Amino acid sequence: MLERPIVSPTAGVPADAAGVVAATRADAEAARLIEALWPAPTDADAAAVAAAITKAAGSSFGPGMRALPAPRRRAMWAFYAFSRVIDDIADEPMPDAARAMLLDAWRREVAAAFAGRAQSGVGQALMPSVSAYALPIEEFRLLIDGMEMDAAGPIVAPPMATLRAYTRRVAGAVGMVSMRIFGAWQGPLSARFALSLGDALQLTNIVRDVAEDASRGRLYLPAEMLARHAIPAEPAAAAAHPALPVLLAELSTLARAEFDAARAAIAGHPRRALTPALMMLGVYEATLNRIEQRGFAPTPRVRLGKIAKLRAALAAVVSPAAHRQVAG
């Protein structure tokens, strides 16, 4: 169940989209989701809408956002809220036609935000940061492209090249925008950091969430690895296969290589501005450590407590290299 403020949700839903909503009235929850996720016009306070979505999500990104100065924090709330909404479009139960229509509507709302004409609360919340931090619209489009990969049907055993394209879109794009909002952007060096860290975080998610993803009919493990370990390219069968821990250990090695690549790009960045990213690095690397300590068993899902997260985050901020030694 989503928790987000809904202000006159159907007010800006055009006739063709309203038809999709009407067609799902038999499924009240699906209809509610479509209405809630539509970028409808609102008179609500845009910053408050974005902050409420971010708070309701309870994301691991929260502590890192609080470390930012107020204007940048508001910009991150807006960007996170946008990311959350389109992620929900890809994940929540609704007709495929509705997913496609919603994502297309958000493409238009992004374009409107960059033109200073956004109508939704989230779109309006994005507008101030577009020019203030020179945000690239291409990364917003890539992020929506990534959600379309999920929305087009469950991803099952993608080739490694497809998986890399997916992580670039859903995680790399987040990093490329976030680095600018943080005030840490230094050009190509920052791109290397953002893309490596994005890959590391997304690969960690994949290792951690195999069983949960399988319950949704998804299997993000690359086809080449599944074939190498004679694991069926079918979600439920793969999640229960005795060779799965060996494959997950192999995939975690790729994640650690990306963590190391991100760590190698830290020098040359203003350390204080990089604080939110380093906190995420610490938390996710600690999560990967816990998964490894548990022998890469797919269930139960590994969760770090608040104290463990805070300790890992602060350790990575204070001394990223030392944190790697502990992690390794």
Short mmCIF file of C-alpha atoms in Angstrom, two decimals:
data_model
loop_
_atom_site.label_atom_id
_atom_site.label_comp_id
_atom_site.label_asym_id
_atom_site.label_seq_id
_atom_site.Cartn_x
_atom_site.Cartn_y
_atom_site.Cartn_z
CA MET A 1 0.00 0.00 0.00
CA LEU A 2 1.40 3.35 -1.02
CA GLU A 3 1.51 6.21 1.45
CA ARG A 4 1.53 9.55 -0.33
CA PRO A 5 -0.63 12.65 -0.25
CA ILE A 6 -3.26 12.62 -2.97
CA VAL A 7 -4.66 16.04 -3.84
CA SER A 8 -7.57 15.93 -6.32
CA PRO A 9 -5.89 12.97 -8.08
CA THR A 10 -8.24 12.84 -11.07
CA ALA A 11 -8.25 16.58 -11.74
CA GLY A 12 -5.50 16.42 -14.36
CA VAL A 13 -6.12 12.95 -15.77
CA PRO A 14 -6.96 13.39 -19.48
CA ALA A 15 -9.87 11.60 -21.10
CA ASP A 16 -7.84 8.76 -22.61
CA ALA A 17 -6.14 8.04 -19.29
CA ALA A 18 -9.45 8.34 -17.44
CA GLY A 19 -10.67 5.56 -19.70
CA VAL A 20 -7.90 3.28 -18.43
CA VAL A 21 -8.85 4.19 -14.87
CA ALA A 22 -12.51 3.45 -15.58
CA ALA A 23 -11.60 0.09 -17.09
CA THR A 24 -9.94 -0.92 -13.82
CA ARG A 25 -12.76 0.14 -11.49
CA ALA A 26 -13.45 -3.53 -10.76
CA ASP A 27 -10.00 -3.52 -9.17
CA ALA A 28 -10.34 -0.60 -6.79
CA GLU A 29 -6.69 -0.70 -5.70
CA ALA A 30 -5.37 -0.60 -9.28
CA ALA A 31 -7.64 2.33 -10.08
CA ARG A 32 -6.49 4.16 -6.95
CA LEU A 33 -2.86 3.59 -7.88
CA ILE A 34 -3.31 4.96 -11.38
CA GLU A 35 -4.98 8.07 -10.02
CA ALA A 36 -2.40 8.53 -7.27
CA LEU A 37 0.58 8.16 -9.59
CA TRP A 38 -0.69 10.44 -12.34
CA PRO A 39 1.18 13.81 -12.49
CA ALA A 40 -2.03 15.73 -11.90
CA PRO A 41 -2.21 19.50 -11.34
CA THR A 42 -2.28 20.56 -7.70
CA ASP A 43 -2.30 23.69 -5.60
CA ALA A 44 -0.61 21.90 -2.70
CA ASP A 45 2.77 23.08 -1.48
CA ALA A 46 5.18 21.34 -3.86
CA ALA A 47 8.09 21.04 -1.44
CA ALA A 48 5.78 19.57 1.19
CA VAL A 49 4.45 16.99 -1.28
CA ALA A 50 7.99 15.87 -2.16
CA ALA A 51 9.06 15.78 1.49
CA ALA A 52 6.02 13.71 2.44
CA ILE A 53 6.68 11.12 -0.26
CA THR A 54 10.32 10.87 0.79
CA LYS A 55 9.46 10.52 4.47
CA ALA A 56 6.76 7.90 3.82
CA ALA A 57 9.22 5.80 1.80
CA GLY A 58 11.60 5.40 4.75
CA SER A 59 14.54 5.16 2.37
CA SER A 60 18.14 4.43 3.31
CA PHE A 61 18.90 7.69 1.50
CA GLY A 62 17.19 9.66 4.28
CA PRO A 63 20.16 10.20 6.61
CA GLY A 64 22.36 11.26 3.70
CA MET A 65 19.79 13.82 2.59
CA ARG A 66 19.66 15.30 6.09
CA ALA A 67 23.40 15.96 5.86
CA LEU A 68 22.81 18.44 3.02
CA PRO A 69 22.21 22.19 3.31
CA ALA A 70 18.48 23.01 3.22
CA PRO A 71 18.20 24.07 -0.46
CA ARG A 72 20.06 20.98 -1.67
CA ARG A 73 18.10 18.80 0.73
CA ARG A 74 14.83 20.07 -0.75
CA ALA A 75 16.19 19.37 -4.23
CA MET A 76 17.04 15.80 -3.23
CA TRP A 77 13.60 15.30 -1.72
CA ALA A 78 12.09 16.40 -5.03
CA PHE A 79 14.34 14.11 -7.07
CA TYR A 80 13.78 11.19 -4.71
CA ALA A 81 10.02 11.72 -4.85
CA PHE A 82 10.13 11.67 -8.65
CA SER A 83 12.25 8.49 -8.61
CA ARG A 84 9.92 6.88 -6.10
CA VAL A 85 6.79 7.63 -8.10
CA ILE A 86 8.11 6.16 -11.35
CA ASP A 87 9.52 3.15 -9.47
CA ASP A 88 6.06 2.54 -8.02
CA ILE A 89 4.62 2.70 -11.53
CA ALA A 90 6.95 -0.13 -12.55
CA ASP A 91 6.35 -2.19 -9.40
CA GLU A 92 2.75 -1.80 -8.29
CA PRO A 93 -0.06 -4.00 -9.70
CA MET A 94 -1.89 -2.36 -12.60
CA PRO A 95 -2.59 -3.04 -16.29
CA ASP A 96 0.39 -2.79 -18.66
CA ALA A 97 -1.42 -0.11 -20.66
CA ALA A 98 -1.69 1.99 -17.52
CA ARG A 99 2.03 1.63 -16.77
CA ALA A 100 2.95 2.77 -20.27
CA MET A 101 0.54 5.69 -20.11
CA LEU A 102 1.78 6.80 -16.69
CA LEU A 103 5.44 6.66 -17.64
CA ASP A 104 4.70 8.61 -20.81
CA ALA A 105 2.84 11.19 -18.73
CA TRP A 106 5.87 11.57 -16.48
CA ARG A 107 8.12 12.03 -19.52
CA ARG A 108 5.93 14.97 -20.44
CA GLU A 109 5.94 16.26 -16.88
CA VAL A 110 9.75 16.13 -16.78
CA ALA A 111 9.89 18.12 -20.00
CA ALA A 112 7.43 20.60 -18.49
CA ALA A 113 9.52 20.89 -15.32
CA PHE A 114 12.62 21.68 -17.36
CA ALA A 115 10.59 24.31 -19.22
CA GLY A 116 9.27 25.79 -15.97
CA ARG A 117 5.69 24.62 -16.57
CA ALA A 118 5.25 21.55 -14.34
CA GLN A 119 1.76 21.02 -12.91
CA SER A 120 2.13 18.20 -10.39
CA GLY A 121 3.47 18.68 -6.90
CA VAL A 122 6.56 16.59 -7.62
CA GLY A 123 7.16 18.30 -10.96
CA GLN A 124 6.86 21.73 -9.38
CA ALA A 125 9.23 20.69 -6.59
CA LEU A 126 11.82 19.74 -9.23
CA MET A 127 11.71 23.05 -11.07
CA PRO A 128 13.95 25.17 -8.81
CA SER A 129 16.80 22.65 -8.91
CA VAL A 130 16.79 22.23 -12.69
CA SER A 131 18.56 25.52 -13.29
CA ALA A 132 20.10 25.97 -9.84
CA TYR A 133 22.16 22.77 -10.18
CA ALA A 134 22.29 22.36 -13.99
CA LEU A 135 20.51 19.03 -13.89
CA PRO A 136 20.68 17.02 -17.14
CA ILE A 137 17.28 16.09 -18.57
CA GLU A 138 18.91 13.11 -20.32
CA GLU A 139 19.40 11.38 -16.97
CA PHE A 140 15.71 11.78 -16.09
CA ARG A 141 14.82 10.23 -19.42
CA LEU A 142 17.24 7.36 -18.82
CA LEU A 143 15.70 6.72 -15.42
CA ILE A 144 12.25 6.44 -17.00
CA ASP A 145 13.76 4.15 -19.68
CA GLY A 146 14.94 1.86 -16.89
CA MET A 147 11.50 1.74 -15.32
CA GLU A 148 10.07 0.90 -18.74
CA MET A 149 12.35 -2.15 -18.84
CA ASP A 150 10.63 -3.40 -15.66
CA ALA A 151 7.19 -2.25 -16.74
CA ALA A 152 7.38 -4.01 -20.13
CA GLY A 153 7.20 -7.36 -18.37
CA PRO A 154 9.23 -9.04 -15.66
CA ILE A 155 12.96 -9.06 -16.37
CA VAL A 156 14.09 -12.68 -16.32
CA ALA A 157 17.70 -13.82 -16.75
CA PRO A 158 18.91 -10.88 -18.85
CA PRO A 159 22.21 -11.11 -20.73
CA MET A 160 24.96 -9.30 -18.82
CA ALA A 161 24.95 -6.46 -21.36
CA THR A 162 21.22 -5.93 -20.77
CA LEU A 163 21.70 -6.03 -17.01
CA ARG A 164 24.44 -3.42 -17.27
CA ALA A 165 22.16 -1.23 -19.39
CA TYR A 166 19.45 -1.62 -16.75
CA THR A 167 21.72 -0.66 -13.84
CA ARG A 168 23.02 2.33 -15.81
CA ARG A 169 19.48 3.57 -16.21
CA VAL A 170 17.91 2.88 -12.83
CA ALA A 171 20.97 3.50 -10.64
CA GLY A 172 23.56 5.34 -12.70
CA ALA A 173 21.08 8.06 -13.65
CA VAL A 174 20.26 8.61 -9.97
CA GLY A 175 23.94 9.05 -9.21
CA MET A 176 24.55 11.41 -12.12
CA VAL A 177 21.75 13.72 -10.95
CA SER A 178 22.49 13.38 -7.24
CA MET A 179 26.15 14.34 -7.58
CA ARG A 180 25.08 17.68 -9.05
CA ILE A 181 22.54 18.29 -6.31
CA PHE A 182 25.10 17.41 -3.64
CA GLY A 183 27.42 20.08 -5.04
CA ALA A 184 30.07 17.44 -5.68
CA TRP A 185 30.09 17.43 -9.49
CA GLN A 186 33.60 17.60 -10.98
CA GLY A 187 32.98 16.43 -14.52
CA PRO A 188 34.23 13.03 -15.83
CA LEU A 189 35.70 12.06 -12.45
CA SER A 190 32.28 12.46 -10.87
CA ALA A 191 30.68 10.47 -13.68
CA ARG A 192 33.05 7.59 -12.94
CA PHE A 193 32.22 7.78 -9.25
CA ALA A 194 28.47 8.02 -9.79
CA LEU A 195 28.25 5.20 -12.33
CA SER A 196 30.49 2.85 -10.37
CA LEU A 197 28.65 3.47 -7.12
CA GLY A 198 25.30 3.12 -8.88
CA ASP A 199 26.32 -0.26 -10.27
CA ALA A 200 27.60 -1.35 -6.86
CA LEU A 201 24.36 -0.41 -5.11
CA GLN A 202 22.13 -2.03 -7.72
CA LEU A 203 24.16 -5.24 -7.84
CA THR A 204 23.97 -5.40 -4.04
CA ASN A 205 20.20 -5.02 -4.28
CA ILE A 206 20.06 -7.87 -6.78
CA VAL A 207 22.15 -10.16 -4.54
CA ARG A 208 20.02 -9.26 -1.50
CA ASP A 209 16.60 -9.47 -3.14
CA VAL A 210 16.71 -12.67 -5.21
CA ALA A 211 13.90 -14.37 -3.28
CA GLU A 212 11.73 -11.26 -3.13
CA ASP A 213 12.21 -10.61 -6.84
CA ALA A 214 11.38 -14.24 -7.63
CA SER A 215 8.06 -13.87 -5.79
CA ARG A 216 7.25 -11.13 -8.34
CA GLY A 217 8.30 -13.28 -11.28
CA ARG A 218 11.59 -11.42 -11.73
CA LEU A 219 15.13 -12.75 -12.01
CA TYR A 220 17.87 -10.16 -12.49
CA LEU A 221 20.71 -12.69 -12.36
CA PRO A 222 22.60 -12.63 -15.68
CA ALA A 223 21.95 -15.44 -18.12
CA GLU A 224 25.65 -16.18 -18.53
CA MET A 225 26.11 -16.83 -14.80
CA LEU A 226 22.98 -18.96 -14.58
CA ALA A 227 24.20 -21.12 -17.48
CA ARG A 228 27.68 -21.40 -15.98
CA HIS A 229 26.23 -22.77 -12.74
CA ALA A 230 23.51 -24.87 -14.41
CA ILE A 231 20.77 -22.91 -12.68
CA PRO A 232 17.40 -22.75 -14.48
CA ALA A 233 16.50 -19.35 -15.91
CA GLU A 234 13.20 -19.40 -14.04
CA PRO A 235 12.68 -17.19 -10.96
CA ALA A 236 11.29 -19.66 -8.41
CA ALA A 237 13.59 -22.49 -9.47
CA ALA A 238 16.65 -20.26 -9.44
CA ALA A 239 15.85 -18.86 -5.99
CA ALA A 240 15.69 -22.37 -4.57
CA HIS A 241 18.65 -23.88 -6.45
CA PRO A 242 21.51 -25.26 -4.32
CA ALA A 243 24.12 -23.58 -6.55
CA LEU A 244 22.59 -20.13 -6.06
CA PRO A 245 24.94 -19.09 -3.20
CA VAL A 246 27.95 -19.73 -5.44
CA LEU A 247 26.48 -17.55 -8.17
CA LEU A 248 25.62 -14.80 -5.68
CA ALA A 249 29.17 -14.86 -4.37
CA GLU A 250 30.37 -14.38 -7.94
CA LEU A 251 27.98 -11.49 -8.51
CA SER A 252 29.03 -9.91 -5.21
CA THR A 253 32.60 -9.90 -6.49
CA LEU A 254 31.43 -7.67 -9.34
CA ALA A 255 29.67 -5.42 -6.84
CA ARG A 256 32.84 -5.13 -4.74
CA ALA A 257 34.83 -4.21 -7.83
CA GLU A 258 32.38 -1.38 -8.46
CA PHE A 259 32.62 -0.22 -4.84
CA ASP A 260 36.40 -0.14 -5.25
CA ALA A 261 36.14 1.78 -8.53
CA ALA A 262 33.92 4.37 -6.84
CA ARG A 263 36.33 4.58 -3.92
CA ALA A 264 39.23 5.19 -6.31
CA ALA A 265 37.38 8.22 -7.72
CA ILE A 266 36.79 9.90 -4.34
CA ALA A 267 40.02 11.90 -4.48
CA GLY A 268 39.48 15.17 -6.28
CA HIS A 269 35.99 15.68 -4.87
CA PRO A 270 35.04 18.06 -2.06
CA ARG A 271 34.68 15.51 0.74
CA ARG A 272 31.89 17.29 2.59
CA ALA A 273 29.73 17.48 -0.53
CA LEU A 274 30.31 13.77 -1.10
CA THR A 275 29.02 12.86 2.38
CA PRO A 276 25.58 11.54 1.31
CA ALA A 277 27.11 9.30 -1.35
CA LEU A 278 29.74 7.96 1.04
CA MET A 279 27.05 7.18 3.59
CA MET A 280 25.22 5.09 1.00
CA LEU A 281 28.47 3.37 0.05
CA GLY A 282 29.01 2.43 3.68
CA VAL A 283 25.50 1.11 4.27
CA TYR A 284 25.36 -0.98 1.10
CA GLU A 285 28.84 -2.38 1.51
CA ALA A 286 27.95 -3.37 5.08
CA THR A 287 24.82 -5.05 3.71
CA LEU A 288 26.94 -7.01 1.25
CA ASN A 289 29.25 -8.01 4.09
CA ARG A 290 26.30 -9.33 6.10
CA ILE A 291 25.04 -11.31 3.12
CA GLU A 292 28.48 -12.84 2.67
CA GLN A 293 28.76 -13.68 6.37
CA ARG A 294 25.46 -15.53 6.07
CA GLY A 295 26.78 -17.63 3.20
CA PHE A 296 24.69 -15.89 0.52
CA ALA A 297 21.51 -17.62 1.64
CA PRO A 298 18.63 -15.95 -0.25
CA THR A 299 16.26 -15.99 2.73
CA PRO A 300 15.53 -14.36 5.04
CA ARG A 301 16.27 -10.99 3.40
CA VAL A 302 19.20 -9.24 5.07
CA ARG A 303 18.25 -6.04 6.88
CA LEU A 304 20.60 -3.83 8.83
CA GLY A 305 19.33 -2.19 11.99
CA LYS A 306 19.43 1.59 12.43
CA ILE A 307 22.54 1.51 14.62
CA ALA A 308 24.40 -0.79 12.21
CA LYS A 309 23.47 1.48 9.29
CA LEU A 310 24.62 4.59 11.11
CA ARG A 311 27.90 2.98 12.14
CA ALA A 312 28.61 1.82 8.58
CA ALA A 313 27.65 5.18 7.09
CA LEU A 314 29.85 7.19 9.44
CA ALA A 315 32.79 4.82 9.01
CA ALA A 316 32.68 5.31 5.24
CA VAL A 317 32.50 9.09 5.61
CA VAL A 318 35.38 9.30 8.07
CA SER A 319 37.70 6.91 6.23
CA PRO A 320 36.48 5.24 3.03
CA ALA A 321 39.73 3.29 2.60
CA ALA A 322 39.62 1.94 6.14
CA HIS A 323 35.99 0.99 5.64
CA ARG A 324 37.03 -1.08 2.63
CA GLN A 325 39.62 -2.90 4.71
CA VAL A 326 36.98 -3.74 7.31
CA ALA A 327 34.50 -4.75 4.60
CA GLY A 328 36.99 -6.98 2.88
#
